[in-house]
Coordinates of C-alpha atoms in Angstrom, one line a residue:
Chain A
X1 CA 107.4 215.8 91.5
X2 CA 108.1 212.7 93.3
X3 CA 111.3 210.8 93.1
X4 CA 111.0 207.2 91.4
X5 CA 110.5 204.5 94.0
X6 CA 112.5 201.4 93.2
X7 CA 110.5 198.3 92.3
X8 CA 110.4 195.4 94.3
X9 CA 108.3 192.9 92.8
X10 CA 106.3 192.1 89.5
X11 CA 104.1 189.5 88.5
X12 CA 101.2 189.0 86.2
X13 CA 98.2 187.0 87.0
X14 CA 95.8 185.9 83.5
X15 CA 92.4 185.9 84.1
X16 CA 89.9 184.0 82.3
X17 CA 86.7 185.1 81.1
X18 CA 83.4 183.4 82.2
X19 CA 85.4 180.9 84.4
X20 CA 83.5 181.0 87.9
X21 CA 85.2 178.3 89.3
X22 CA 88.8 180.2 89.5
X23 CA 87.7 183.3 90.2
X24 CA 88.6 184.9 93.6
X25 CA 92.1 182.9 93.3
X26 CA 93.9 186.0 91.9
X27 CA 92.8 188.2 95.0
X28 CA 93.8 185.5 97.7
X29 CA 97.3 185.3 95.7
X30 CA 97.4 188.6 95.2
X31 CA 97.2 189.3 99.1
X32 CA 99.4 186.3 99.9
X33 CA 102.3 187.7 97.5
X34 CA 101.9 191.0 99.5
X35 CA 102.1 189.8 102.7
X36 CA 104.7 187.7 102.1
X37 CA 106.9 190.8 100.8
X38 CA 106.1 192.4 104.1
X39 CA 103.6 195.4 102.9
X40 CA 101.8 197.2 105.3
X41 CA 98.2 195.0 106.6
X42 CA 96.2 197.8 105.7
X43 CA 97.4 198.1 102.2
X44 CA 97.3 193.9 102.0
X45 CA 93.5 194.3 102.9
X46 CA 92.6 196.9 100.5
X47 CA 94.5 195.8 97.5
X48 CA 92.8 192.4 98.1
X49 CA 89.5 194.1 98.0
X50 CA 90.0 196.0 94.7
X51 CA 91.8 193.3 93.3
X52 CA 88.2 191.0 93.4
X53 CA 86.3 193.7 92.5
X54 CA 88.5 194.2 89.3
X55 CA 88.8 190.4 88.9
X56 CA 85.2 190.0 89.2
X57 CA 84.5 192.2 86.2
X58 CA 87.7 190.7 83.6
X59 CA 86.0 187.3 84.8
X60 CA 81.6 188.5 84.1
X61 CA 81.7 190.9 81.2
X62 CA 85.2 189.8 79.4
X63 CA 86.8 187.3 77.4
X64 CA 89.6 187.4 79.4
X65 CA 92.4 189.5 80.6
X66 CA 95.1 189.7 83.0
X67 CA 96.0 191.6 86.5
X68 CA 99.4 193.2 86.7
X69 CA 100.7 193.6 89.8
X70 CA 103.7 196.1 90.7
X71 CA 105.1 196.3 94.6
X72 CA 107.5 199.5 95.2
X73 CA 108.6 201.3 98.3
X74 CA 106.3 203.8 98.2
X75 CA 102.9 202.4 96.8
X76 CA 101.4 199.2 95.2
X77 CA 100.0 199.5 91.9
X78 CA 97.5 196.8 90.4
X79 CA 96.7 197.0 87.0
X80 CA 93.5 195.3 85.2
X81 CA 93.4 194.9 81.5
X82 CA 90.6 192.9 79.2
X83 CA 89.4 192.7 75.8
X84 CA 86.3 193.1 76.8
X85 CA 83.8 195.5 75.5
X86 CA 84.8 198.5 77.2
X87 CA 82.4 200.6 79.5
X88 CA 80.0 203.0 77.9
X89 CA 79.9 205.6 80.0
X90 CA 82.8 205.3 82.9
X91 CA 81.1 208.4 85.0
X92 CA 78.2 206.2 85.3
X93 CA 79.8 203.0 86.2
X94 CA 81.4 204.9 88.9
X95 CA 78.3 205.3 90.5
X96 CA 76.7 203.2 93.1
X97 CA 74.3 201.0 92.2
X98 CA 74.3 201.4 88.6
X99 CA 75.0 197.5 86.9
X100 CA 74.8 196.3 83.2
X101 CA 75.4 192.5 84.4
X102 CA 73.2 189.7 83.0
X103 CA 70.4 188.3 85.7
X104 CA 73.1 184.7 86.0
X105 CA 75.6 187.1 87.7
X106 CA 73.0 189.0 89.5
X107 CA 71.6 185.5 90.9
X108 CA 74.8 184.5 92.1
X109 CA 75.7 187.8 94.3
X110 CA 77.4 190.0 91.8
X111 CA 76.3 193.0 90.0
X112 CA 75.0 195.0 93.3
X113 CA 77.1 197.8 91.4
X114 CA 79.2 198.1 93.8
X115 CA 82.1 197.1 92.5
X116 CA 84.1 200.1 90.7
X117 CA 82.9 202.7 93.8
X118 CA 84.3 199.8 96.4
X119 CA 88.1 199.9 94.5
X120 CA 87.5 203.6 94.5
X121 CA 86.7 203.5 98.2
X122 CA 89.8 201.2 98.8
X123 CA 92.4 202.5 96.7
X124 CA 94.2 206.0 97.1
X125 CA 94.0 206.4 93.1
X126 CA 91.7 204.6 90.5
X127 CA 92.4 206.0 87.0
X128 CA 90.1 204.0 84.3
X129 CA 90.0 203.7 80.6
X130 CA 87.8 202.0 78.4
X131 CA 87.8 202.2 74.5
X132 CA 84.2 200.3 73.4
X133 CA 85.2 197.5 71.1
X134 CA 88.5 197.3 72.5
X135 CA 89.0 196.7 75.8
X136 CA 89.6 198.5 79.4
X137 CA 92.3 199.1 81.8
X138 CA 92.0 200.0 84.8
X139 CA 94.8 201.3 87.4
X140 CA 94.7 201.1 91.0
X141 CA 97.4 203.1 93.3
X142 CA 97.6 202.1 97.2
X143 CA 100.4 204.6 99.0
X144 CA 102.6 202.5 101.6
X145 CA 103.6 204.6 104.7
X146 CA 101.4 207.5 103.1
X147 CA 103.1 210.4 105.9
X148 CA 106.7 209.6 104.9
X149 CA 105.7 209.2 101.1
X150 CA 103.7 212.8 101.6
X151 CA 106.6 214.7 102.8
X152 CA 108.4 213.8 99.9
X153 CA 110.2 210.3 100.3
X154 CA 113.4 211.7 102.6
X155 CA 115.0 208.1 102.4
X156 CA 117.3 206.8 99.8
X157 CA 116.9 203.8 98.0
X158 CA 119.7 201.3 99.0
Chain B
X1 CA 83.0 185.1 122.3
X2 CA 84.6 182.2 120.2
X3 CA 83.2 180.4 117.2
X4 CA 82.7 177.6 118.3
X5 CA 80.8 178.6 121.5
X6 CA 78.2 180.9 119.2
X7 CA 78.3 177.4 117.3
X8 CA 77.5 175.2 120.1
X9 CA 74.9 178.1 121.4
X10 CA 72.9 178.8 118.3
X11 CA 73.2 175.1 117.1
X12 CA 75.1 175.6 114.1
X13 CA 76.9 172.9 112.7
X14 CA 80.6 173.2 111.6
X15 CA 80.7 172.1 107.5
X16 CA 84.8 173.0 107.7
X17 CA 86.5 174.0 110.8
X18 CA 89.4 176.0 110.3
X19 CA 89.7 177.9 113.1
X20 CA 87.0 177.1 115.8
X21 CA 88.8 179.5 118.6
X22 CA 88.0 182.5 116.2
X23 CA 86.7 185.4 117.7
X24 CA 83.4 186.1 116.5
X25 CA 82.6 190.3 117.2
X26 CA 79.3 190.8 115.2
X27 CA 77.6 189.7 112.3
X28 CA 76.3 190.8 109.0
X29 CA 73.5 189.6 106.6
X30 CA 74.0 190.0 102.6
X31 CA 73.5 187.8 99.6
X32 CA 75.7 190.9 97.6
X33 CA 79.1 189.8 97.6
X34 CA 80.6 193.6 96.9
X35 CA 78.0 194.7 99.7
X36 CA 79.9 192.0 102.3
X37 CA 83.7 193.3 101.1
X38 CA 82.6 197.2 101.7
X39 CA 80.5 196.9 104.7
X40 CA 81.2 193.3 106.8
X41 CA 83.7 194.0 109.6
X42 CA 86.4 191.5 110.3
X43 CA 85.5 189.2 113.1
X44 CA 81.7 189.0 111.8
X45 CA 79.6 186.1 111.1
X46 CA 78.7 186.3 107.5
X47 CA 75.1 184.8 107.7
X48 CA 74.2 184.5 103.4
X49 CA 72.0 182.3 100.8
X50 CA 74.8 182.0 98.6
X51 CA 76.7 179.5 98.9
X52 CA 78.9 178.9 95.4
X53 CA 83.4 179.1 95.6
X54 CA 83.2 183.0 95.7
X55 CA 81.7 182.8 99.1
X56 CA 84.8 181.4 99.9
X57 CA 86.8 184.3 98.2
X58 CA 85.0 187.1 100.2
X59 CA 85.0 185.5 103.3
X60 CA 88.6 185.0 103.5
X61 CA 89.1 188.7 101.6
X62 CA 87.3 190.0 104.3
X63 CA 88.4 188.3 107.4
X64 CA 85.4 187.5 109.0
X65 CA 85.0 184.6 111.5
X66 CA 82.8 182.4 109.3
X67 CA 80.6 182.4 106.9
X68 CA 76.5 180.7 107.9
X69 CA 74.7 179.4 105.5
X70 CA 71.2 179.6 106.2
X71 CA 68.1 177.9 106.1
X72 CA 70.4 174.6 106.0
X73 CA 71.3 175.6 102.4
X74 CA 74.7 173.2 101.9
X75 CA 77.5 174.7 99.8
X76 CA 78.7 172.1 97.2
X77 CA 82.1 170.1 97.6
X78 CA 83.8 172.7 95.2
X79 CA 83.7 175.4 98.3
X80 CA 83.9 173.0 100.8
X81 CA 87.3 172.3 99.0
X82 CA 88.3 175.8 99.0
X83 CA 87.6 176.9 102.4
X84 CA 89.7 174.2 104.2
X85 CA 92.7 175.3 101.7
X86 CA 91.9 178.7 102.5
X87 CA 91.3 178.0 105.7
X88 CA 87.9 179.7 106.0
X89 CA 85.6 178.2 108.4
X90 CA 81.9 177.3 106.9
X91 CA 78.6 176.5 109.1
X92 CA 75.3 175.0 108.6
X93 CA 71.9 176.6 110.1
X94 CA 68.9 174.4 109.8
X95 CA 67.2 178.1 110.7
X96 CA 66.5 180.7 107.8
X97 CA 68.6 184.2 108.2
X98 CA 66.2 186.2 110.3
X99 CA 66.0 183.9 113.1
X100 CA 69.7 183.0 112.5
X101 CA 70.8 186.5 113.1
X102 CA 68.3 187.8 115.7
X103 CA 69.5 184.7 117.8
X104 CA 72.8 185.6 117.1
X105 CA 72.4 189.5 117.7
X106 CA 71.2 188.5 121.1
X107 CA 73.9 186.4 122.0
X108 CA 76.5 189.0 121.2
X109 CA 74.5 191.9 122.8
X110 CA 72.0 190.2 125.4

């Protein structure tokens, strides 16, 4: 349906489980990277917001894992993978207020359960899937120019 | 009106000064770090209890004008470390949130 946008830029960020003190420093990165490659401010300020939110839950209820991020034409992607436990019941994560973290992470400001509704709220796409035992991965999609990418990407790639 | 006039005003003092000409629009009160990224506005003064290196994270996520910590509640060297390579300014209030913000509210929008 859509023509392949070419991709600009590709990097992946580990994440370690449990490690408080680092966490947050893949979000600021993550925004940095993007601005520096010129993506819209909008996108920059959404992607960063997801990107905690996703970081934020490798980092509480995982191991460990790692945050892929992908920069085309078109749209950012950011992908979150972890061995972690996986999620239960995904359509009930996806629901505000609803929270399986321990009272530390509570104590600390986390686990409002807010944080898979606020990437859904700042991403254009959020496509999540979680195998218990084995881990989750989570994709978020953030259009760039969303009116010329609607109508069906008229521009060539150089 | 700038941060470091609401500073001066509201006696709050600066633990890292970033950027004390930062225009400060509104505020917001939350101790839920997800609540602050969905709801705080950039510009706001983000006026919390917590004050451990994710504080830092949000604030600068977020783009608000500084983060208050309140009831003279001092963030440990750790943040302090991160906000002035993040560039994120930090403020003390010796007052507890509610007076912090109502003070604050009326300084904004006498």
């Amino acid at each position: 349906m859509t023509s392949p946008a070419p991709l600009r830029h590709r990097e992946i960020f580990p994440v370690v489980g449990l490690d408080l003190e680092r966490a947050g420093q893949v979000s600021t990165e993550v925004q940095r990277v993007l601005r520096r490659l010129g993506v819209e401010p909008e996108v920059v300020r959404r992607a960063g917001i997801v990107c905690f939110e996703g970081e934020m839950n490798i980092v509480l209820y995982t191991p460990g894992g790692r945050i892929i991020l992908l920069v085309y034409d078109d749209r950012v992607e950011l992908i979150f993978s972890d061995q972690g436990p996986g999620i239960p019941d995904v359509e009930l994560a996806r629901q505000p207020g609803y929270s399986t973290a321990p009272d530390w992470a509570r104590e600390l400001g986390f686990g409002s359960g807010m944080g898979i509704p606020n990437m859904e709220a700042n991403s254009d796409r959020l496509e999540i899937r979680s195998r218990l035992g084995e881990g989750t991965v989570i994709r978020a999609t953030f259009w760039r120019r969303r009116d010329e990418a609607q109508r069906g990407g008229g521009e060539a790639g150089p | 009106m700038r941060l470091k006039e609401v500073a001066e005003r509201l006696g709050l003092e600066f633990l890292v000064t970033a950027d004390p000409e930062a225009e400060v629009r509104g505020g917001y009160v939350s101790d839920l770090l997800s609540d602050v990224l969905a709801h705080a506005e950039a510009g706001d003064l983000w006026i919390t209890h917590q004050r451990h290196l994710n504080v830092v994270a949000v604030a600068k996520l977020r783009g608000v004008a500084g983060v208050v910590f309140a009831r003279g509640l001092r963030p440990g060297p750790e943040a302090l470390r991160r906000a002035e390579e993040e560039g994120v300014n930090l403020l003390l209030s010796p007052s507890d949130a509610f007076d912090t913000a109502g003070r604050l509210h009326r300084l904004l929008l006498p």
